[in-house]
Amino acid sequence: MQKHDDQVDLSIDHILADEKLRRRLFPVTQNRIFLAHAGVAPLPSPTVDALKIEAERASYAQEASDFMEQIESIRRVGARLINANSDEVALLGPTSLGLNLVAHGLDWKPDDEVVCYPDDYPANVYPWTALAGKGVRVVPLQPERVGEITPELVMKALSPRTKLVALASCHFLSGFRLDYESIAEELNRRGVLFCLDAIQSLGATTIDVQHIDFLAADSHKWMLGPLGAGIFYVKRKHFETLRPALVGAWNVRSPGFVAQAEIAFEPTARRYEPGALNLLALHGMKASLELILGLGVKQIEARLLDLRAFAEEKLTTAGFRVIGFTNRRSQKSGITTIAIENAEEAVTQARKLKENRIDVSIRQTRTGLSCLRLSPHFYNTEAEIEEVIKILLS
């Protein structure tokens, strides 16, 4: 890809070596150290520029004559990110919307089973536990350590009644990265559906939907996109299996805007988009994804794992307890979580960081263990992490 405002090849090394460029591409770096991308990320300047351009155009017409082609071009970029066909991608956010479309669109029978993890982020828990009201048996996974869902644990939870396994690609607290490929391949072999909440991975690591049936992710975390713009993937062979739970003028064929006696859905993933799309935010998401794809997702993943290793080494040397420190590199992500036994101490440390213009997230486990979660992106530096540790120790 090209530099923002420059006609030169851009790479992660380029950005890190040129502080003026880094600050121009990521304005948040001008006055803050932002280490909370697992929450809501600040927008890069190419995304802001795209939003400004589209907002200016919208002041004359929100629906331009080529708006359908605009939507399809965004759909194609989203499909590239997950190695899908563009007709399998619906442009829907937030993540919970896509997950609920799966939960409410499948034909559940009494005593069907859904396997999920009750200590996942609530958006990927409630859609599945609520199915108990339909007579569905909810099978909870119970790993030894928070977030550490392994293929072996998942396979042990399966039974002849298992209809769906619903998991997150990366745990929001521990940063444990799911071996989704091994799980997906085995579930596919057994004829069990697999739904992936990918919001903590897309933009930070590669996701290939070859054996995944359903996927949902909003763009506001690692994709560096706006809130409320996202990707909902449904494998084409499941278009009839997953009934659209929401209907409207966009996903049901209505020639001449005249409602028909029978409901006939659009033949593509548009069937899951019931009404007007959040087009302005989707243009922003497209700009962010083009930045990420141009830099290379594999390169971003490698950079994040290097930052994680750096942070772990510095933190543990300083006496902090890092969750998942002994896990294999393939099980780690860009999330580094510090466990703090004293809740008041965690709040004090988080406040101290905020007063020094450093953004991290404070979280807790079900057992009440308090945590500080650091989630840098590829443009963050080792010096910024060292500054965090210096302040924590002060």
Short mmCIF file of C-alpha atoms in Angstrom, two decimals:
data_model
loop_
_atom_site.label_atom_id
_atom_site.label_comp_id
_atom_site.label_asym_id
_atom_site.label_seq_id
_atom_site.Cartn_x
_atom_site.Cartn_y
_atom_site.Cartn_z
CA MET A 1 0.00 0.00 0.00
CA GLN A 2 0.99 3.65 0.10
CA LYS A 3 1.83 6.13 2.78
CA HIS A 4 -0.90 8.46 3.92
CA ASP A 5 -0.26 11.63 1.86
CA ASP A 6 2.94 10.13 0.40
CA GLN A 7 3.67 8.00 -2.64
CA VAL A 8 6.02 5.58 -0.90
CA ASP A 9 5.55 1.96 0.15
CA LEU A 10 4.37 1.70 3.72
CA SER A 11 5.24 -1.02 6.23
CA ILE A 12 5.15 -1.52 9.99
CA ASP A 13 8.92 -0.96 10.12
CA HIS A 14 8.44 2.25 8.16
CA ILE A 15 5.89 3.54 10.66
CA LEU A 16 7.96 2.63 13.71
CA ALA A 17 11.11 4.20 12.25
CA ASP A 18 9.45 7.51 11.38
CA GLU A 19 7.89 9.18 14.43
CA LYS A 20 6.36 11.98 12.37
CA LEU A 21 4.65 9.42 10.15
CA ARG A 22 3.50 7.37 13.15
CA ARG A 23 1.95 10.43 14.76
CA ARG A 24 0.31 11.49 11.52
CA LEU A 25 -1.19 8.08 10.83
CA PHE A 26 -2.26 7.55 14.45
CA PRO A 27 -3.14 10.94 15.99
CA VAL A 28 -3.73 9.40 19.43
CA THR A 29 0.06 8.98 19.73
CA GLN A 30 0.49 12.75 19.73
CA ASN A 31 -0.66 13.12 23.33
CA ARG A 32 -1.43 9.66 24.77
CA ILE A 33 -0.14 6.12 25.09
CA PHE A 34 -3.12 4.07 24.02
CA LEU A 35 -2.97 0.42 25.11
CA ALA A 36 -6.66 -0.50 25.07
CA HIS A 37 -7.36 -1.79 21.56
CA ALA A 38 -9.15 -4.81 23.03
CA GLY A 39 -11.75 -2.24 24.11
CA VAL A 40 -12.59 0.58 21.69
CA ALA A 41 -9.73 1.71 19.48
CA PRO A 42 -9.05 5.27 18.30
CA LEU A 43 -9.35 5.79 14.56
CA PRO A 44 -6.29 6.16 12.33
CA SER A 45 -6.13 9.29 10.18
CA PRO A 46 -6.85 7.52 6.83
CA THR A 47 -10.12 6.35 8.37
CA VAL A 48 -10.93 9.81 9.67
CA ASP A 49 -10.19 11.24 6.22
CA ALA A 50 -12.51 8.69 4.58
CA LEU A 51 -15.28 9.54 7.05
CA LYS A 52 -14.86 13.26 6.39
CA ILE A 53 -15.03 12.74 2.62
CA GLU A 54 -18.12 10.55 2.86
CA ALA A 55 -19.80 12.88 5.36
CA GLU A 56 -19.21 15.80 2.98
CA ARG A 57 -20.72 13.80 0.13
CA ALA A 58 -23.65 12.88 2.35
CA SER A 59 -24.43 16.56 2.85
CA TYR A 60 -25.57 16.50 -0.79
CA ALA A 61 -26.87 12.93 -0.98
CA GLN A 62 -26.56 10.05 1.49
CA GLU A 63 -27.56 7.61 -1.22
CA ALA A 64 -25.47 8.30 -4.31
CA SER A 65 -26.28 6.76 -7.66
CA ASP A 66 -23.50 4.21 -7.20
CA PHE A 67 -24.29 3.36 -3.58
CA MET A 68 -24.87 -0.32 -4.39
CA GLU A 69 -21.38 -0.60 -5.88
CA GLN A 70 -19.98 1.21 -2.85
CA ILE A 71 -21.59 -1.37 -0.58
CA GLU A 72 -20.32 -4.27 -2.66
CA SER A 73 -16.78 -2.87 -2.66
CA ILE A 74 -16.87 -2.73 1.15
CA ARG A 75 -18.22 -6.27 1.20
CA ARG A 76 -15.32 -7.46 -0.96
CA VAL A 77 -12.75 -5.91 1.39
CA GLY A 78 -14.41 -7.54 4.38
CA ALA A 79 -14.42 -10.88 2.59
CA ARG A 80 -10.68 -10.60 1.85
CA LEU A 81 -9.96 -10.28 5.55
CA ILE A 82 -11.48 -13.70 6.34
CA ASN A 83 -10.84 -15.46 3.01
CA ALA A 84 -14.55 -15.68 2.21
CA ASN A 85 -16.67 -15.14 -0.87
CA SER A 86 -18.14 -11.65 -0.82
CA ASP A 87 -21.68 -13.01 -1.20
CA GLU A 88 -21.21 -14.75 2.18
CA VAL A 89 -20.59 -11.48 4.04
CA ALA A 90 -23.27 -9.30 5.57
CA LEU A 91 -22.19 -5.83 6.67
CA LEU A 92 -23.59 -5.81 10.17
CA GLY A 93 -22.38 -4.59 13.54
CA PRO A 94 -22.29 -4.88 16.49
CA THR A 95 -20.92 -8.38 17.07
CA SER A 96 -23.87 -9.29 19.28
CA LEU A 97 -26.26 -8.70 16.38
CA GLY A 98 -24.61 -11.39 14.27
CA LEU A 99 -24.42 -13.80 17.20
CA ASN A 100 -28.11 -13.28 17.94
CA LEU A 101 -28.99 -13.85 14.29
CA VAL A 102 -27.36 -17.27 14.61
CA ALA A 103 -29.03 -18.03 17.93
CA HIS A 104 -32.49 -17.05 16.69
CA GLY A 105 -32.17 -18.21 13.09
CA LEU A 106 -31.42 -21.91 13.59
CA ASP A 107 -34.18 -24.48 13.89
CA TRP A 108 -33.72 -25.66 17.45
CA LYS A 109 -35.37 -28.83 18.74
CA PRO A 110 -35.94 -29.64 22.42
CA ASP A 111 -32.84 -31.21 23.95
CA ASP A 112 -30.54 -29.90 21.22
CA GLU A 113 -27.26 -28.83 22.78
CA VAL A 114 -25.13 -25.71 22.38
CA VAL A 115 -21.57 -25.67 23.74
CA CYS A 116 -20.26 -22.30 24.96
CA TYR A 117 -18.00 -20.74 27.58
CA PRO A 118 -19.88 -18.91 30.38
CA ASP A 119 -16.82 -16.79 31.28
CA ASP A 120 -16.45 -15.39 27.80
CA TYR A 121 -17.38 -11.76 27.09
CA PRO A 122 -21.13 -11.46 27.84
CA ALA A 123 -22.02 -10.71 24.19
CA ASN A 124 -20.91 -14.27 23.38
CA VAL A 125 -22.69 -15.82 26.37
CA TYR A 126 -26.23 -14.47 26.61
CA PRO A 127 -27.37 -15.37 23.06
CA TRP A 128 -26.59 -19.02 23.85
CA THR A 129 -27.69 -19.28 27.49
CA ALA A 130 -31.00 -17.62 26.53
CA LEU A 131 -31.71 -20.64 24.30
CA ALA A 132 -32.51 -22.60 27.44
CA GLY A 133 -35.93 -20.96 27.20
CA LYS A 134 -36.49 -22.91 23.98
CA GLY A 135 -35.62 -26.20 25.61
CA VAL A 136 -32.03 -26.16 24.36
CA ARG A 137 -29.47 -27.67 26.72
CA VAL A 138 -26.57 -25.28 27.33
CA VAL A 139 -23.28 -27.17 27.84
CA PRO A 140 -20.76 -24.92 29.63
CA LEU A 141 -17.02 -25.35 29.12
CA GLN A 142 -14.97 -25.23 32.31
CA PRO A 143 -11.24 -24.80 31.64
CA GLU A 144 -8.68 -25.04 34.41
CA ARG A 145 -7.56 -21.44 33.85
CA VAL A 146 -9.58 -18.48 32.67
CA GLY A 147 -10.11 -18.39 28.92
CA GLU A 148 -7.92 -21.41 28.11
CA ILE A 149 -10.28 -23.28 25.78
CA THR A 150 -8.46 -26.17 24.08
CA PRO A 151 -9.63 -28.48 21.27
CA GLU A 152 -9.52 -31.40 23.73
CA LEU A 153 -11.85 -29.59 26.15
CA VAL A 154 -14.30 -28.82 23.35
CA MET A 155 -14.35 -32.37 21.98
CA LYS A 156 -15.04 -33.82 25.44
CA ALA A 157 -18.14 -31.60 25.68
CA LEU A 158 -19.71 -32.93 22.48
CA SER A 159 -22.55 -35.44 22.36
CA PRO A 160 -24.86 -36.79 19.64
CA ARG A 161 -27.22 -33.90 20.56
CA THR A 162 -24.67 -31.11 19.98
CA LYS A 163 -26.01 -28.76 17.31
CA LEU A 164 -23.68 -25.79 17.69
CA VAL A 165 -20.39 -24.82 19.31
CA ALA A 166 -20.07 -21.07 19.93
CA LEU A 167 -16.66 -19.74 20.96
CA ALA A 168 -14.49 -16.62 20.85
CA SER A 169 -11.35 -16.59 18.73
CA CYS A 170 -9.44 -14.96 21.62
CA HIS A 171 -10.42 -14.54 25.25
CA PHE A 172 -11.04 -10.91 26.10
CA LEU A 173 -9.34 -11.09 29.50
CA SER A 174 -6.58 -13.69 29.38
CA GLY A 175 -5.66 -13.09 25.73
CA PHE A 176 -5.66 -16.88 25.17
CA ARG A 177 -5.91 -17.51 21.42
CA LEU A 178 -8.25 -20.29 20.37
CA ASP A 179 -6.95 -23.03 18.07
CA TYR A 180 -10.03 -22.37 15.98
CA GLU A 181 -8.70 -24.23 12.94
CA SER A 182 -8.33 -27.59 14.72
CA ILE A 183 -11.71 -27.16 16.38
CA ALA A 184 -13.46 -26.06 13.20
CA GLU A 185 -12.02 -28.90 11.13
CA GLU A 186 -13.10 -31.55 13.63
CA LEU A 187 -16.57 -30.06 14.10
CA ASN A 188 -16.99 -29.91 10.35
CA ARG A 189 -16.05 -33.60 10.14
CA ARG A 190 -18.66 -34.43 12.79
CA GLY A 191 -21.38 -32.29 11.24
CA VAL A 192 -21.55 -29.88 14.20
CA LEU A 193 -22.05 -26.18 13.44
CA PHE A 194 -19.39 -23.71 14.58
CA CYS A 195 -19.95 -20.02 15.34
CA LEU A 196 -16.93 -17.81 15.99
CA ASP A 197 -16.97 -14.48 17.80
CA ALA A 198 -13.88 -13.03 16.10
CA ILE A 199 -13.86 -9.46 17.41
CA GLN A 200 -10.68 -9.99 19.47
CA SER A 201 -8.78 -11.40 16.48
CA LEU A 202 -9.81 -9.75 13.22
CA GLY A 203 -7.18 -7.18 12.34
CA ALA A 204 -4.74 -8.66 14.85
CA THR A 205 -4.31 -12.18 13.51
CA THR A 206 -5.33 -14.21 10.49
CA ILE A 207 -8.75 -15.84 10.38
CA ASP A 208 -9.69 -18.21 7.58
CA VAL A 209 -13.33 -19.30 7.45
CA GLN A 210 -12.71 -22.49 5.46
CA HIS A 211 -14.34 -24.70 8.12
CA ILE A 212 -16.26 -22.01 10.03
CA ASP A 213 -20.02 -21.81 9.59
CA PHE A 214 -20.79 -18.42 11.15
CA LEU A 215 -18.60 -15.48 12.23
CA ALA A 216 -19.33 -12.06 13.68
CA ALA A 217 -17.06 -9.11 14.51
CA ASP A 218 -17.52 -5.38 14.88
CA SER A 219 -14.67 -3.22 13.59
CA HIS A 220 -14.02 -1.04 16.64
CA LYS A 221 -11.22 -3.08 18.23
CA TRP A 222 -8.27 -4.56 16.32
CA MET A 223 -9.72 -3.60 12.93
CA LEU A 224 -9.31 0.06 14.00
CA GLY A 225 -12.72 0.90 12.58
CA PRO A 226 -15.82 2.79 13.77
CA LEU A 227 -18.30 1.50 16.28
CA GLY A 228 -21.34 -0.23 14.80
CA ALA A 229 -19.74 -1.30 11.51
CA GLY A 230 -18.83 -4.94 11.20
CA ILE A 231 -18.78 -8.26 9.42
CA PHE A 232 -21.26 -11.12 9.74
CA TYR A 233 -20.27 -14.23 7.80
CA VAL A 234 -22.54 -17.14 6.89
CA LYS A 235 -21.19 -20.01 4.79
CA ARG A 236 -23.22 -20.16 1.59
CA LYS A 237 -24.39 -23.72 2.16
CA HIS A 238 -26.15 -22.55 5.34
CA PHE A 239 -28.28 -19.81 3.75
CA GLU A 240 -31.31 -22.09 4.02
CA THR A 241 -30.21 -23.54 7.37
CA LEU A 242 -29.96 -20.13 9.03
CA ARG A 243 -33.34 -18.44 8.66
CA PRO A 244 -33.10 -14.61 8.65
CA ALA A 245 -34.50 -13.66 12.05
CA LEU A 246 -35.12 -10.07 10.96
CA VAL A 247 -37.04 -9.09 7.82
CA GLY A 248 -37.38 -5.79 6.01
CA ALA A 249 -37.27 -4.00 2.70
CA TRP A 250 -33.57 -4.66 2.12
CA ASN A 251 -33.37 -8.42 2.55
CA VAL A 252 -36.78 -9.45 1.18
CA ARG A 253 -37.43 -9.04 -2.53
CA SER A 254 -39.97 -6.28 -3.08
CA PRO A 255 -40.17 -5.32 -6.79
CA GLY A 256 -40.95 -1.64 -7.16
CA PHE A 257 -40.96 -1.31 -3.37
CA VAL A 258 -44.23 -3.26 -3.27
CA ALA A 259 -44.57 -5.83 -0.49
CA GLN A 260 -45.26 -9.32 -1.83
CA ALA A 261 -47.65 -12.00 -0.58
CA GLU A 262 -44.76 -14.42 -0.04
CA ILE A 263 -41.40 -13.69 1.52
CA ALA A 264 -38.51 -14.38 -0.85
CA PHE A 265 -35.09 -13.54 0.56
CA GLU A 266 -32.16 -12.12 -1.37
CA PRO A 267 -29.95 -14.97 -2.62
CA THR A 268 -26.76 -13.73 -0.89
CA ALA A 269 -25.80 -12.75 2.65
CA ARG A 270 -27.86 -9.63 2.05
CA ARG A 271 -30.69 -11.80 3.37
CA TYR A 272 -29.34 -11.05 6.88
CA GLU A 273 -29.38 -7.26 6.36
CA PRO A 274 -33.00 -6.24 7.03
CA GLY A 275 -32.75 -2.50 6.46
CA ALA A 276 -30.54 0.49 5.72
CA LEU A 277 -26.87 -0.12 6.42
CA ASN A 278 -24.61 2.13 8.50
CA LEU A 279 -22.95 3.25 5.29
CA LEU A 280 -20.89 6.13 6.66
CA ALA A 281 -19.32 3.93 9.34
CA LEU A 282 -18.83 1.15 6.80
CA HIS A 283 -16.78 3.51 4.62
CA GLY A 284 -14.61 4.12 7.68
CA MET A 285 -14.30 0.39 8.28
CA LYS A 286 -13.22 -0.10 4.67
CA ALA A 287 -10.44 2.48 5.03
CA SER A 288 -9.20 0.81 8.21
CA LEU A 289 -9.27 -2.65 6.64
CA GLU A 290 -7.39 -1.43 3.58
CA LEU A 291 -4.70 -0.06 5.91
CA ILE A 292 -4.49 -3.39 7.76
CA LEU A 293 -4.54 -5.53 4.63
CA GLY A 294 -1.91 -3.31 3.03
CA LEU A 295 0.44 -3.73 5.97
CA GLY A 296 -0.29 -7.46 6.12
CA VAL A 297 -2.23 -9.27 8.84
CA LYS A 298 0.56 -11.82 9.34
CA GLN A 299 3.05 -9.00 9.82
CA ILE A 300 0.70 -7.32 12.33
CA GLU A 301 0.29 -10.60 14.20
CA ALA A 302 4.06 -11.09 14.42
CA ARG A 303 4.53 -7.54 15.70
CA LEU A 304 1.85 -7.98 18.36
CA LEU A 305 3.36 -11.24 19.58
CA ASP A 306 6.76 -9.58 19.79
CA LEU A 307 5.25 -6.75 21.84
CA ARG A 308 3.55 -9.31 24.07
CA ALA A 309 6.87 -11.12 24.65
CA PHE A 310 8.59 -7.80 25.42
CA ALA A 311 5.86 -6.75 27.86
CA GLU A 312 5.83 -10.14 29.57
CA GLU A 313 9.58 -10.18 30.07
CA LYS A 314 9.65 -6.65 31.49
CA LEU A 315 6.59 -7.14 33.71
CA THR A 316 7.63 -10.47 35.19
CA THR A 317 11.14 -9.16 35.83
CA ALA A 318 9.55 -6.27 37.70
CA GLY A 319 7.59 -8.72 39.85
CA PHE A 320 4.17 -8.55 38.22
CA ARG A 321 2.05 -11.65 37.59
CA VAL A 322 1.08 -11.98 33.92
CA ILE A 323 -1.83 -14.27 33.10
CA GLY A 324 -0.89 -16.96 30.57
CA PHE A 325 2.82 -16.15 30.69
CA THR A 326 3.78 -19.84 30.32
CA ASN A 327 1.47 -20.49 27.36
CA ARG A 328 2.91 -21.26 23.95
CA ARG A 329 3.38 -18.36 21.51
CA SER A 330 0.63 -19.80 19.28
CA GLN A 331 -1.79 -19.51 22.22
CA LYS A 332 -1.00 -15.85 22.85
CA SER A 333 -2.35 -12.64 21.36
CA GLY A 334 -1.78 -8.91 21.60
CA ILE A 335 -3.49 -8.87 25.01
CA THR A 336 -1.21 -8.82 28.08
CA THR A 337 -3.10 -9.04 31.36
CA ILE A 338 -1.62 -8.29 34.78
CA ALA A 339 -3.31 -9.98 37.74
CA ILE A 340 -3.60 -7.79 40.84
CA GLU A 341 -4.85 -9.49 44.01
CA ASN A 342 -5.99 -6.28 45.69
CA ALA A 343 -8.96 -4.62 43.93
CA GLU A 344 -8.21 -1.19 45.42
CA GLU A 345 -4.61 -1.45 44.18
CA ALA A 346 -5.86 -2.22 40.67
CA VAL A 347 -8.11 0.84 40.68
CA THR A 348 -5.28 3.00 42.03
CA GLN A 349 -2.85 1.79 39.37
CA ALA A 350 -5.39 2.33 36.57
CA ARG A 351 -6.08 5.86 37.82
CA LYS A 352 -2.36 6.60 38.03
CA LEU A 353 -1.89 5.51 34.44
CA LYS A 354 -4.84 7.60 33.28
CA GLU A 355 -3.44 10.66 35.03
CA ASN A 356 -0.27 10.12 33.00
CA ARG A 357 -2.27 9.91 29.74
CA ILE A 358 -2.01 6.15 29.40
CA ASP A 359 -5.07 4.14 28.46
CA VAL A 360 -5.40 0.55 29.67
CA SER A 361 -8.46 -1.49 30.70
CA ILE A 362 -9.38 -2.65 34.18
CA ARG A 363 -11.22 -5.98 34.31
CA GLN A 364 -11.99 -8.74 36.78
CA THR A 365 -12.60 -12.49 36.77
CA ARG A 366 -15.71 -14.22 38.08
CA THR A 367 -13.77 -15.07 41.24
CA GLY A 368 -13.09 -11.38 41.84
CA LEU A 369 -9.45 -11.25 40.75
CA SER A 370 -8.71 -7.75 39.47
CA CYS A 371 -6.68 -7.26 36.31
CA LEU A 372 -5.05 -4.53 34.25
CA ARG A 373 -5.27 -5.38 30.56
CA LEU A 374 -2.71 -3.96 28.13
CA SER A 375 -3.62 -4.29 24.46
CA PRO A 376 -1.22 -2.37 22.21
CA HIS A 377 -1.52 -2.42 18.43
CA PHE A 378 1.29 -2.72 15.91
CA TYR A 379 2.08 1.01 15.99
CA ASN A 380 2.76 1.06 19.72
CA THR A 381 6.39 0.97 20.79
CA GLU A 382 8.54 -0.84 23.32
CA ALA A 383 9.36 2.55 24.85
CA GLU A 384 5.67 3.13 25.55
CA ILE A 385 5.40 -0.21 27.35
CA GLU A 386 8.49 0.63 29.40
CA GLU A 387 6.85 3.92 30.37
CA VAL A 388 3.78 2.04 31.61
CA ILE A 389 5.90 -0.24 33.79
CA LYS A 390 7.88 2.74 35.12
CA ILE A 391 4.64 4.40 36.25
CA LEU A 392 3.22 1.19 37.73
CA LEU A 393 6.38 0.85 39.83
CA SER A 394 6.44 4.50 40.90
#
